[in-house]
mmCIF file of C-alpha atoms in Angstrom:
data_model
loop_
_atom_site.group_PDB
_atom_site.id
_atom_site.type_symbol
_atom_site.label_atom_id
_atom_site.label_comp_id
_atom_site.label_asym_id
_atom_site.label_seq_id
_atom_site.Cartn_x
_atom_site.Cartn_y
_atom_site.Cartn_z
ATOM 1 C CA MET A 1 0.000 0.000 0.000
ATOM 2 C CA SER A 2 1.451 3.342 -1.035
ATOM 3 C CA ILE A 3 0.382 6.045 1.394
ATOM 4 C CA SER A 4 1.966 9.457 1.905
ATOM 5 C CA THR A 5 3.745 9.650 5.261
ATOM 6 C CA THR A 6 4.268 13.403 5.330
ATOM 7 C CA LYS A 7 1.326 15.496 4.182
ATOM 8 C CA HIS A 8 -1.399 13.822 6.277
ATOM 9 C CA VAL A 9 -1.931 14.135 10.011
ATOM 10 C CA ASN A 10 -0.899 11.393 12.419
ATOM 11 C CA PHE A 11 -3.488 8.894 13.622
ATOM 12 C CA THR A 12 -3.142 7.614 17.185
ATOM 13 C CA ILE A 13 -5.201 5.147 19.205
ATOM 14 C CA ILE A 14 -5.142 6.157 22.867
ATOM 15 C CA VAL A 15 -5.166 3.180 25.208
ATOM 16 C CA ASN A 16 -5.789 2.760 28.900
ATOM 17 C CA TRP A 17 -5.909 -0.908 29.785
ATOM 18 C CA LYS A 18 -7.172 -0.294 33.318
ATOM 19 C CA GLU A 19 -10.924 -0.329 33.769
ATOM 20 C CA ARG A 20 -10.654 2.411 36.350
ATOM 21 C CA GLY A 21 -7.832 4.886 36.854
ATOM 22 C CA PHE A 22 -4.669 5.767 34.981
ATOM 23 C CA GLY A 23 -3.096 2.774 33.268
ATOM 24 C CA CYS A 24 0.583 3.579 33.637
ATOM 25 C CA ALA A 25 3.425 2.554 35.919
ATOM 26 C CA LYS A 26 4.484 6.161 36.509
ATOM 27 C CA ALA A 27 2.915 9.601 36.095
ATOM 28 C CA CYS A 28 5.532 11.622 34.187
ATOM 29 C CA ALA A 29 5.723 15.266 35.302
ATOM 30 C CA TYR A 30 4.993 16.564 31.801
ATOM 31 C CA CYS A 31 2.032 14.251 31.108
ATOM 32 C CA ASN A 32 -1.243 15.990 30.194
ATOM 33 C CA TRP A 33 -3.162 12.976 28.947
ATOM 34 C CA ARG A 34 -4.090 11.501 32.320
ATOM 35 C CA GLY A 35 -6.282 14.501 33.160
ATOM 36 C CA SER A 36 -8.449 14.201 30.070
ATOM 37 C CA PRO A 37 -12.099 13.228 30.520
ATOM 38 C CA LEU A 38 -11.787 11.574 27.093
ATOM 39 C CA LEU A 39 -9.392 8.990 28.509
ATOM 40 C CA PRO A 40 -10.740 5.518 27.679
ATOM 41 C CA GLN A 41 -11.348 3.087 30.513
ATOM 42 C CA GLY A 42 -10.214 -0.388 29.563
ATOM 43 C CA ALA A 43 -9.671 -1.821 26.076
ATOM 44 C CA GLN A 44 -11.470 -0.222 23.130
ATOM 45 C CA SER A 45 -13.851 -2.148 20.931
ATOM 46 C CA LEU A 46 -12.724 -3.778 17.713
ATOM 47 C CA GLU A 47 -15.465 -1.905 15.836
ATOM 48 C CA ASP A 48 -14.259 1.515 17.046
ATOM 49 C CA VAL A 49 -10.634 0.682 16.351
ATOM 50 C CA THR A 50 -11.359 -0.589 12.830
ATOM 51 C CA SER A 51 -13.555 2.399 11.974
ATOM 52 C CA PHE A 52 -10.815 4.787 13.124
ATOM 53 C CA ILE A 53 -8.079 2.952 11.206
ATOM 54 C CA ARG A 54 -9.983 3.169 7.932
ATOM 55 C CA GLN A 55 -9.919 6.985 8.076
ATOM 56 C CA CYS A 56 -6.120 7.123 8.116
ATOM 57 C CA LYS A 57 -4.170 8.341 5.087
ATOM 58 C CA LYS A 58 -0.729 7.503 6.442
ATOM 59 C CA SER A 59 1.120 4.199 6.276
ATOM 60 C CA PHE A 60 1.055 3.583 10.021
ATOM 61 C CA ILE A 61 -1.165 3.862 13.102
ATOM 62 C CA THR A 62 0.306 4.716 16.508
ATOM 63 C CA ILE A 63 -0.761 3.006 19.748
ATOM 64 C CA SER A 64 -0.057 5.376 22.602
ATOM 65 C CA GLY A 65 -1.258 7.808 25.204
ATOM 66 C CA GLY A 66 -3.703 7.762 28.088
ATOM 67 C CA GLY A 67 -1.676 4.986 29.670
ATOM 68 C CA ASP A 68 1.307 2.964 28.504
ATOM 69 C CA PRO A 69 0.454 0.354 25.811
ATOM 70 C CA LEU A 70 2.876 -2.076 27.496
ATOM 71 C CA TYR A 71 1.583 -1.472 31.024
ATOM 72 C CA ARG A 72 1.224 -4.841 32.842
ATOM 73 C CA PHE A 73 2.325 -6.497 29.626
ATOM 74 C CA ASP A 74 1.364 -10.104 30.408
ATOM 75 C CA GLU A 75 -2.073 -9.086 31.617
ATOM 76 C CA ASN A 76 -2.832 -6.752 28.721
ATOM 77 C CA PHE A 77 -1.017 -8.539 25.886
ATOM 78 C CA PRO A 78 -4.206 -10.056 24.344
ATOM 79 C CA ALA A 79 -5.747 -6.577 23.956
ATOM 80 C CA LEU A 80 -2.528 -5.198 22.455
ATOM 81 C CA LEU A 81 -2.213 -8.110 20.021
ATOM 82 C CA LEU A 82 -5.842 -7.757 18.912
ATOM 83 C CA MET A 83 -5.303 -4.040 18.287
ATOM 84 C CA SER A 84 -2.050 -4.691 16.387
ATOM 85 C CA ASP A 85 -3.653 -7.423 14.267
ATOM 86 C CA SER A 86 -6.583 -5.115 13.490
ATOM 87 C CA ILE A 87 -4.224 -2.427 12.223
ATOM 88 C CA LYS A 88 -2.224 -4.847 10.084
ATOM 89 C CA ALA A 89 -5.388 -6.435 8.674
ATOM 90 C CA GLU A 90 -6.262 -3.066 7.136
ATOM 91 C CA GLY A 91 -2.850 -2.804 5.468
ATOM 92 C CA TYR A 92 -1.184 -0.410 7.902
ATOM 93 C CA LYS A 93 1.972 -0.671 9.959
ATOM 94 C CA VAL A 94 1.965 -0.506 13.771
ATOM 95 C CA ARG A 95 3.838 2.055 15.832
ATOM 96 C CA VAL A 96 3.970 1.895 19.644
ATOM 97 C CA ILE A 97 5.034 4.620 22.087
ATOM 98 C CA THR A 98 6.143 3.265 25.461
ATOM 99 C CA ARG A 99 8.483 3.685 28.397
ATOM 100 C CA GLU A 100 8.216 0.040 29.509
ATOM 101 C CA VAL A 101 11.726 -0.899 28.374
ATOM 102 C CA PRO A 102 11.686 -4.497 29.728
ATOM 103 C CA HIS A 103 8.943 -5.434 27.247
ATOM 104 C CA VAL A 104 10.194 -3.749 24.062
ATOM 105 C CA ALA A 105 11.913 -6.921 22.778
ATOM 106 C CA LYS A 106 8.551 -8.716 23.002
ATOM 107 C CA LEU A 107 7.160 -6.448 20.273
ATOM 108 C CA THR A 108 9.033 -8.330 17.548
ATOM 109 C CA GLY A 109 6.427 -9.332 14.995
ATOM 110 C CA ILE A 110 3.825 -7.127 16.679
ATOM 111 C CA ALA A 111 5.061 -3.561 16.084
ATOM 112 C CA ASP A 112 6.922 -2.183 13.090
ATOM 113 C CA TYR A 113 8.071 0.974 14.883
ATOM 114 C CA VAL A 114 8.692 1.680 18.579
ATOM 115 C CA SER A 115 9.335 5.051 20.186
ATOM 116 C CA ILE A 116 10.774 4.805 23.705
ATOM 117 C CA SER A 117 9.937 7.763 25.932
ATOM 118 C CA LEU A 118 12.984 8.767 27.933
ATOM 119 C CA ASP A 119 13.391 10.037 31.445
ATOM 120 C CA ASP A 120 16.031 9.279 34.069
ATOM 121 C CA ASP A 121 14.801 5.852 35.170
ATOM 122 C CA VAL A 122 14.310 4.691 31.573
ATOM 123 C CA LEU A 123 17.854 5.730 30.693
ATOM 124 C CA GLN A 124 19.160 3.734 33.639
ATOM 125 C CA MET A 125 17.458 0.579 32.333
ATOM 126 C CA LEU A 126 18.653 0.761 28.732
ATOM 127 C CA ASP A 127 21.963 -1.051 29.196
ATOM 128 C CA SER A 128 20.114 -4.053 30.653
ATOM 129 C CA TYR A 129 17.780 -4.490 27.682
ATOM 130 C CA GLN A 130 19.178 -2.776 24.599
ATOM 131 C CA HIS A 131 21.244 -5.829 23.608
ATOM 132 C CA LEU A 132 18.008 -7.814 23.240
ATOM 133 C CA TRP A 133 16.843 -5.534 20.435
ATOM 134 C CA ASP A 134 20.213 -5.526 18.673
ATOM 135 C CA SER A 135 20.454 -9.334 18.714
ATOM 136 C CA SER A 136 17.307 -9.846 16.647
ATOM 137 C CA SER A 137 17.203 -9.185 12.917
ATOM 138 C CA GLN A 138 13.411 -8.923 13.114
ATOM 139 C CA HIS A 139 13.157 -6.311 15.858
ATOM 140 C CA PRO A 140 11.083 -3.172 15.202
ATOM 141 C CA ASP A 141 12.562 0.106 14.026
ATOM 142 C CA ILE A 142 13.330 1.677 17.423
ATOM 143 C CA GLU A 143 13.796 5.368 18.189
ATOM 144 C CA PHE A 144 13.997 7.353 21.409
ATOM 145 C CA SER A 145 11.798 10.283 22.375
ATOM 146 C CA LEU A 146 12.547 13.039 24.888
ATOM 147 C CA VAL A 147 10.144 15.763 26.026
ATOM 148 C CA LEU A 148 11.930 19.112 26.155
ATOM 149 C CA PRO A 149 11.806 21.079 29.417
ATOM 150 C CA PRO A 150 9.376 24.052 29.370
ATOM 151 C CA LEU A 151 12.112 26.649 28.885
ATOM 152 C CA PRO A 152 12.629 29.751 26.719
ATOM 153 C CA MET A 153 14.398 29.173 23.421
ATOM 154 C CA ALA A 154 17.699 30.631 24.643
ATOM 155 C CA ASP A 155 17.857 28.022 27.422
ATOM 156 C CA LEU A 156 16.978 25.187 25.034
ATOM 157 C CA LEU A 157 19.825 26.216 22.744
ATOM 158 C CA GLU A 158 22.241 25.858 25.648
ATOM 159 C CA LEU A 159 21.052 22.266 26.085
ATOM 160 C CA LYS A 160 21.734 21.253 22.469
ATOM 161 C CA PRO A 161 25.230 19.856 23.180
ATOM 162 C CA GLN A 162 23.686 17.573 25.836
ATOM 163 C CA TYR A 163 21.126 16.277 23.329
ATOM 164 C CA ALA A 164 23.888 15.672 20.778
ATOM 165 C CA ALA A 165 25.845 13.683 23.359
ATOM 166 C CA LEU A 166 22.723 11.697 24.281
ATOM 167 C CA HIS A 167 22.110 10.821 20.626
ATOM 168 C CA LYS A 168 25.684 9.593 20.338
ATOM 169 C CA ARG A 169 25.232 7.403 23.401
ATOM 170 C CA LEU A 170 21.907 5.949 22.262
ATOM 171 C CA ARG A 171 23.135 5.190 18.718
ATOM 172 C CA ARG A 172 19.583 5.543 17.405
ATOM 173 C CA ARG A 173 17.291 8.305 16.204
ATOM 174 C CA LEU A 174 16.372 10.786 18.936
ATOM 175 C CA VAL A 175 13.116 12.742 18.754
ATOM 176 C CA LEU A 176 12.874 15.955 20.786
ATOM 177 C CA ARG A 177 9.245 16.786 21.553
ATOM 178 C CA GLU A 178 7.974 20.214 22.475
ATOM 179 C CA ASN A 179 6.493 20.255 25.972
ATOM 180 C CA PHE A 180 2.696 20.694 26.128
ATOM 181 C CA ASN A 181 3.160 22.677 29.344
ATOM 182 C CA SER A 182 5.578 25.169 27.814
ATOM 183 C CA ILE A 183 4.375 28.738 27.439
ATOM 184 C CA PHE A 184 7.482 29.793 25.510
ATOM 185 C CA PRO A 185 7.714 29.644 21.698
ATOM 186 C CA VAL A 186 10.196 27.162 20.231
ATOM 187 C CA ASP A 187 11.997 27.845 16.964
ATOM 188 C CA ALA A 188 12.069 24.595 15.011
ATOM 189 C CA ALA A 189 15.013 25.767 12.895
ATOM 190 C CA GLY A 190 16.941 26.544 16.053
ATOM 191 C CA MET A 191 16.454 22.963 17.225
ATOM 192 C CA SER A 192 17.913 21.536 14.016
ATOM 193 C CA PHE A 193 21.146 19.538 14.339
ATOM 194 C CA GLY A 194 21.936 19.436 10.632
ATOM 195 C CA HIS A 195 21.180 15.726 10.275
ATOM 196 C CA SER A 196 18.213 13.376 10.528
ATOM 197 C CA GLY A 197 19.520 11.566 13.602
ATOM 198 C CA ILE A 198 17.885 14.133 15.880
ATOM 199 C CA ALA A 199 14.424 15.419 14.990
ATOM 200 C CA PHE A 200 12.193 18.053 16.566
ATOM 201 C CA VAL A 201 8.423 17.571 16.854
ATOM 202 C CA SER A 202 6.297 20.606 17.663
ATOM 203 C CA LYS A 203 3.270 20.352 19.931
ATOM 204 C CA SER A 204 1.199 21.885 17.124
ATOM 205 C CA LEU A 205 1.747 18.674 15.150
ATOM 206 C CA CYS A 206 0.505 16.562 18.069
ATOM 207 C CA LEU A 207 -2.446 18.873 18.712
ATOM 208 C CA SER A 208 -3.549 18.728 15.069
ATOM 209 C CA SER A 209 -3.350 14.939 14.878
ATOM 210 C CA ARG A 210 -6.338 12.623 15.065
ATOM 211 C CA TYR A 211 -6.904 10.435 18.127
ATOM 212 C CA LEU A 212 -9.219 7.591 19.000
ATOM 213 C CA SER A 213 -9.903 8.174 22.669
ATOM 214 C CA THR A 214 -13.506 7.722 23.795
ATOM 215 C CA ILE A 215 -14.384 9.564 20.588
ATOM 216 C CA ASP A 216 -12.617 10.224 17.320
ATOM 217 C CA CYS A 217 -11.186 13.717 17.839
ATOM 218 C CA SER A 218 -8.147 15.939 17.376
ATOM 219 C CA GLY A 219 -5.477 16.650 19.964
ATOM 220 C CA HIS A 220 -6.851 20.164 20.440
ATOM 221 C CA GLU A 221 -10.021 18.617 21.857
ATOM 222 C CA ILE A 222 -8.119 16.436 24.330
ATOM 223 C CA VAL A 223 -5.242 18.603 25.586
ATOM 224 C CA GLN A 224 -5.102 22.283 26.443
ATOM 225 C CA ASP A 225 -2.549 24.404 24.600
ATOM 226 C CA ASN A 226 -1.052 25.946 27.703
ATOM 227 C CA ALA A 227 0.790 28.593 25.715
ATOM 228 C CA ALA A 228 -2.428 29.939 24.201
ATOM 229 C CA LEU A 229 -4.070 30.058 27.633
ATOM 230 C CA ALA A 230 -1.087 31.840 29.164
ATOM 231 C CA VAL A 231 -0.858 34.361 26.326
ATOM 232 C CA PHE A 232 -4.542 35.196 26.705
ATOM 233 C CA LEU A 233 -4.305 35.777 30.449
ATOM 234 C CA MET A 234 -1.002 37.674 30.255
ATOM 235 C CA ALA A 235 -2.401 40.058 27.645
ATOM 236 C CA HIS A 236 -5.756 40.784 29.291
ATOM 237 C CA PRO A 237 -5.910 44.050 31.281
ATOM 238 C CA ASP A 238 -8.391 42.578 33.786
ATOM 239 C CA ALA A 239 -6.188 39.573 34.702
ATOM 240 C CA TYR A 240 -3.680 39.723 37.562
ATOM 241 C CA LEU A 241 -1.524 36.599 37.705
ATOM 242 C CA PHE A 242 0.388 35.525 40.812
ATOM 243 C CA GLY A 243 1.827 32.448 42.550
ATOM 244 C CA GLY A 244 3.844 29.658 40.947
ATOM 245 C CA PHE A 245 2.993 30.687 37.405
ATOM 246 C CA VAL A 246 4.605 34.105 37.939
ATOM 247 C CA ARG A 247 7.692 32.518 39.516
ATOM 248 C CA HIS A 248 7.936 30.351 36.393
ATOM 249 C CA LEU A 249 7.731 33.480 34.220
ATOM 250 C CA ILE A 250 10.471 35.214 36.190
ATOM 251 C CA ASP A 251 12.917 32.301 36.451
ATOM 252 C CA PRO A 252 11.782 29.278 34.390
ATOM 253 C CA ALA A 253 15.109 27.465 34.672
ATOM 254 C CA VAL A 254 14.782 27.378 38.480
ATOM 255 C CA HIS A 255 10.998 26.968 38.568
ATOM 256 C CA LEU A 256 10.362 24.503 35.735
ATOM 257 C CA GLU A 257 6.941 23.384 36.864
ATOM 258 C CA TYR A 258 3.835 24.977 38.342
ATOM 259 C CA SER A 259 0.775 23.020 39.386
ATOM 260 C CA ASP A 260 -1.953 25.449 38.356
ATOM 261 C CA ILE A 261 -2.578 29.071 37.384
ATOM 262 C CA ASP A 262 -3.536 31.591 40.084
ATOM 263 C CA VAL A 263 -5.318 34.639 38.733
ATOM 264 C CA ILE A 264 -7.362 37.565 40.026
ATOM 265 C CA LEU A 265 -9.979 38.847 37.567
ATOM 266 C CA LEU A 266 -11.774 42.177 37.566
ATOM 267 C CA SER A 267 -14.606 41.055 35.288
ATOM 268 C CA THR A 268 -16.773 38.009 34.683
ATOM 269 C CA GLY A 269 -16.253 38.543 30.960
ATOM 270 C CA VAL A 270 -12.834 36.954 31.229
ATOM 271 C CA MET A 271 -14.431 33.895 32.824
ATOM 272 C CA ASP A 272 -16.883 33.710 29.937
ATOM 273 C CA THR A 273 -13.998 33.719 27.461
ATOM 274 C CA LEU A 274 -12.140 31.050 29.426
ATOM 275 C CA ALA A 275 -15.272 28.885 29.271
ATOM 276 C CA ARG A 276 -15.992 29.513 25.595
ATOM 277 C CA GLN A 277 -12.470 29.501 24.174
ATOM 278 C CA PHE A 278 -10.615 27.153 26.521
ATOM 279 C CA GLY A 279 -13.349 24.826 27.770
ATOM 280 C CA PHE A 280 -13.265 25.840 31.433
ATOM 281 C CA ALA A 281 -16.057 25.265 33.909
ATOM 282 C CA PHE A 282 -15.876 27.165 37.191
ATOM 283 C CA LYS A 283 -17.155 26.124 40.601
ATOM 284 C CA GLU A 284 -17.505 28.790 43.282
ATOM 285 C CA VAL A 285 -15.851 27.771 46.554
ATOM 286 C CA SER A 286 -16.515 30.903 48.630
ATOM 287 C CA PRO A 287 -19.543 31.417 50.922
ATOM 288 C CA GLU A 288 -22.626 32.990 49.370
ATOM 289 C CA GLY A 289 -22.402 36.771 49.370
ATOM 290 C CA ALA A 290 -18.692 36.795 50.288
ATOM 291 C CA TYR A 291 -16.157 39.218 48.837
ATOM 292 C CA PRO A 292 -13.959 38.471 47.049
ATOM 293 C CA ARG A 293 -15.422 35.451 45.261
ATOM 294 C CA TYR A 294 -13.222 32.375 44.891
ATOM 295 C CA PHE A 295 -13.572 29.852 42.041
ATOM 296 C CA MET A 296 -11.898 26.626 40.924
ATOM 297 C CA GLY A 297 -11.700 26.172 37.174
ATOM 298 C CA LYS A 298 -11.064 22.976 35.264
ATOM 299 C CA SER A 299 -11.105 22.546 31.503
ATOM 300 C CA VAL A 300 -12.609 19.655 29.580
ATOM 301 C CA ARG A 301 -9.208 19.584 27.862
ATOM 302 C CA ALA A 302 -6.457 18.094 29.991
ATOM 303 C CA GLY A 303 -4.042 20.726 31.234
ATOM 304 C CA LYS A 304 -3.569 23.239 34.004
ATOM 305 C CA SER A 305 -6.375 24.137 36.388
ATOM 306 C CA VAL A 306 -7.178 27.755 37.193
ATOM 307 C CA GLN A 307 -7.645 29.080 40.731
ATOM 308 C CA LEU A 308 -9.573 32.284 40.212
ATOM 309 C CA ILE A 309 -10.533 35.177 42.470
ATOM 310 C CA LEU A 310 -13.078 37.750 41.330
ATOM 311 C CA MET A 311 -12.423 41.268 42.650
ATOM 312 C CA ASP A 312 -13.655 44.800 41.999
ATOM 313 C CA SER A 313 -10.459 46.799 41.545
ATOM 314 C CA THR A 314 -6.751 46.891 40.777
ATOM 315 C CA ALA A 315 -6.158 48.213 44.294
ATOM 316 C CA ASP A 316 -7.753 45.127 45.826
ATOM 317 C CA ALA A 317 -5.813 42.799 43.514
ATOM 318 C CA LYS A 318 -2.495 44.315 44.541
ATOM 319 C CA ARG A 319 -3.493 44.500 48.206
ATOM 320 C CA PHE A 320 -4.234 40.772 48.095
ATOM 321 C CA ILE A 321 -0.894 39.873 46.484
ATOM 322 C CA PHE A 322 1.117 42.278 48.646
ATOM 323 C CA ASN A 323 -0.225 40.649 51.827
ATOM 324 C CA ALA A 324 1.043 37.175 50.997
ATOM 325 C CA GLN A 325 2.678 35.175 53.765
ATOM 326 C CA TYR A 326 6.120 35.105 52.141
ATOM 327 C CA ALA A 327 8.055 37.801 50.320
ATOM 328 C CA VAL A 328 8.671 35.405 47.433
ATOM 329 C CA ASP A 329 4.931 35.506 46.652
ATOM 330 C CA ARG A 330 4.582 39.297 46.659
ATOM 331 C CA VAL A 331 4.861 39.693 42.911
ATOM 332 C CA GLY A 332 2.234 39.671 40.190
ATOM 333 C CA PHE A 333 1.828 40.073 36.456
ATOM 334 C CA ASN A 334 -0.606 42.361 34.673
ATOM 335 C CA LYS A 335 0.735 43.109 31.186
ATOM 336 C CA GLY A 336 4.081 43.320 33.005
ATOM 337 C CA PHE A 337 5.488 42.441 36.432
ATOM 338 C CA PHE A 338 4.710 44.424 39.569
ATOM 339 C CA PHE A 339 6.417 43.977 42.963
ATOM 340 C CA ASP A 340 5.582 44.838 46.546
ATOM 341 C CA PRO A 341 7.472 48.093 47.133
ATOM 342 C CA LEU A 342 7.882 47.155 50.814
ATOM 343 C CA ILE A 343 10.115 44.239 49.774
ATOM 344 C CA GLY A 344 11.558 45.599 46.543
ATOM 345 C CA GLU A 345 11.990 44.082 43.096
ATOM 346 C CA ASP A 346 15.624 43.038 43.557
ATOM 347 C CA ALA A 347 14.948 41.238 46.842
ATOM 348 C CA ILE A 348 11.982 39.352 45.381
ATOM 349 C CA HIS A 349 13.991 38.375 42.304
ATOM 350 C CA GLU A 350 16.769 37.080 44.544
ATOM 351 C CA ALA A 351 14.359 35.098 46.725
ATOM 352 C CA ILE A 352 12.744 33.502 43.661
ATOM 353 C CA HIS A 353 16.102 32.582 42.138
ATOM 354 C CA ASN A 354 17.479 31.155 45.404
ATOM 355 C CA LYS A 355 14.170 29.497 46.379
ATOM 356 C CA VAL A 356 14.020 31.171 49.783
ATOM 357 C CA ALA A 357 10.555 31.792 51.246
ATOM 358 C CA GLN A 358 11.010 34.389 53.980
ATOM 359 C CA ALA A 359 8.122 35.375 56.223
ATOM 360 C CA VAL A 360 7.306 39.075 56.021
ATOM 361 C CA PRO A 361 7.580 40.802 59.426
ATOM 362 C CA GLY A 362 4.805 42.946 60.836
ATOM 363 C CA SER A 363 1.041 42.747 60.568
ATOM 364 C CA ARG A 364 -0.842 41.823 57.414
ATOM 365 C CA SER A 365 -4.231 42.817 56.087
ATOM 366 C CA MET A 366 -6.300 39.603 56.029
ATOM 367 C CA ASP A 367 -9.710 40.976 55.020
ATOM 368 C CA LEU A 368 -9.488 39.809 51.371
ATOM 369 C CA PHE A 369 -8.545 36.248 52.308
ATOM 370 C CA GLN A 370 -10.859 33.303 52.896
ATOM 371 C CA PRO A 371 -11.767 32.473 56.537
ATOM 372 C CA ASP A 372 -9.603 29.321 56.384
ATOM 373 C CA ARG A 373 -6.543 31.301 55.265
ATOM 374 C CA SER A 374 -4.334 29.783 57.990
ATOM 375 C CA GLN A 375 -4.967 26.304 56.607
ATOM 376 C CA VAL A 376 -4.373 27.537 53.054
ATOM 377 C CA GLU A 377 -1.016 28.972 54.124
ATOM 378 C CA LEU A 378 0.004 25.758 55.874
ATOM 379 C CA ARG A 379 -0.695 23.804 52.683
ATOM 380 C CA HIS A 380 1.192 26.424 50.678
ATOM 381 C CA LYS A 381 4.192 26.115 53.004
ATOM 382 C CA SER A 382 4.165 22.338 52.539
ATOM 383 C CA LYS A 383 4.069 22.724 48.759
ATOM 384 C CA LEU A 384 6.997 25.150 48.807
ATOM 385 C CA ILE A 385 9.065 22.731 50.887
ATOM 386 C CA LYS A 386 8.319 19.913 48.413
ATOM 387 C CA LYS A 387 9.474 22.210 45.616
ATOM 388 C CA GLY A 388 12.810 22.737 47.358
ATOM 389 C CA PHE A 389 12.229 26.101 49.020
ATOM 390 C CA LEU A 390 14.037 27.066 52.204
ATOM 391 C CA ILE A 391 11.442 28.424 54.620
ATOM 392 C CA SER A 392 12.780 31.288 56.703
ATOM 393 C CA SER A 393 11.122 33.301 59.471
ATOM 394 C CA HIS A 394 14.168 35.533 60.016
ATOM 395 C CA GLN A 395 14.781 38.963 58.544
#
């Protein structure tokens, strides 16, 4: 069968062999799939799989996502084999994305292509299993895949020598994938190595591809484009960002990850746009009639949650942020950074870079905080410690 492999979008069958829960041995920090309500529960029907395959205009179908296709291999092998046979029966080749290195050699005769997702523990296992693939003349075409850290382009360029050295060590094709969580633009040309041994895959390619999850849909319907969400909030005059997201903006190399997006809004219109454009639904968590109003927002597309506070004025937004427990949190973003003048921009920058959370001396205005603020601050302290912050109560 002669099918173009370049001009048509990728087709991927998302699997989750567990009937309930996330079918994977480990939740990778960068994974967005597990939060999707479209995640299938258990094996998918032969009818759905076959119908999806027949829409494809490429030469291969990928089995991936949602969970690991090789998760609990012995238990789930019959479902994997049925899916592989279904793909081959329609004249297509089979591609599998996995991080379950111990089972890759068992894909001989089942998969034509295998992409091994790398992180530290996978790299540590390679020497124990790689010889099994090299010893068989019938093994699949194997490549390695690495998700880039969510860093600005200048920082990624500094990492290129490390990726070149990794490719040399692996002795196979290395695919560098743009991070779904990244809010910084990546220049594809800048990530070129001048040869085909290292390739760059943009998240736009993954988001435009077709997926069989619980429904036949595109990646845009499953996963939130975090960059688009961030750009919208950062550009809106009624949005005041704070918390971990702002620390990531200020020093992304030190603060690679943030769990959610904290934002103060001055209008419900922004909430309407978040619902319409980004699929968010908001649940109010403050008492009836309280001011300010607190909301939790979660999108139908897997990605970051939004913790939202609705206020009346810029003065209240800044008063809220400038009364945070720690100096490191007394910074916000509203079409540009703003800092608590009591602490000073340089001191806050230094605290963020050195990951030092110092308690602010003196009294604080607590009237804009929820009644359970003390419990909120205890949880926040615990989160900072887990993220490697030094907690200091001294001036």
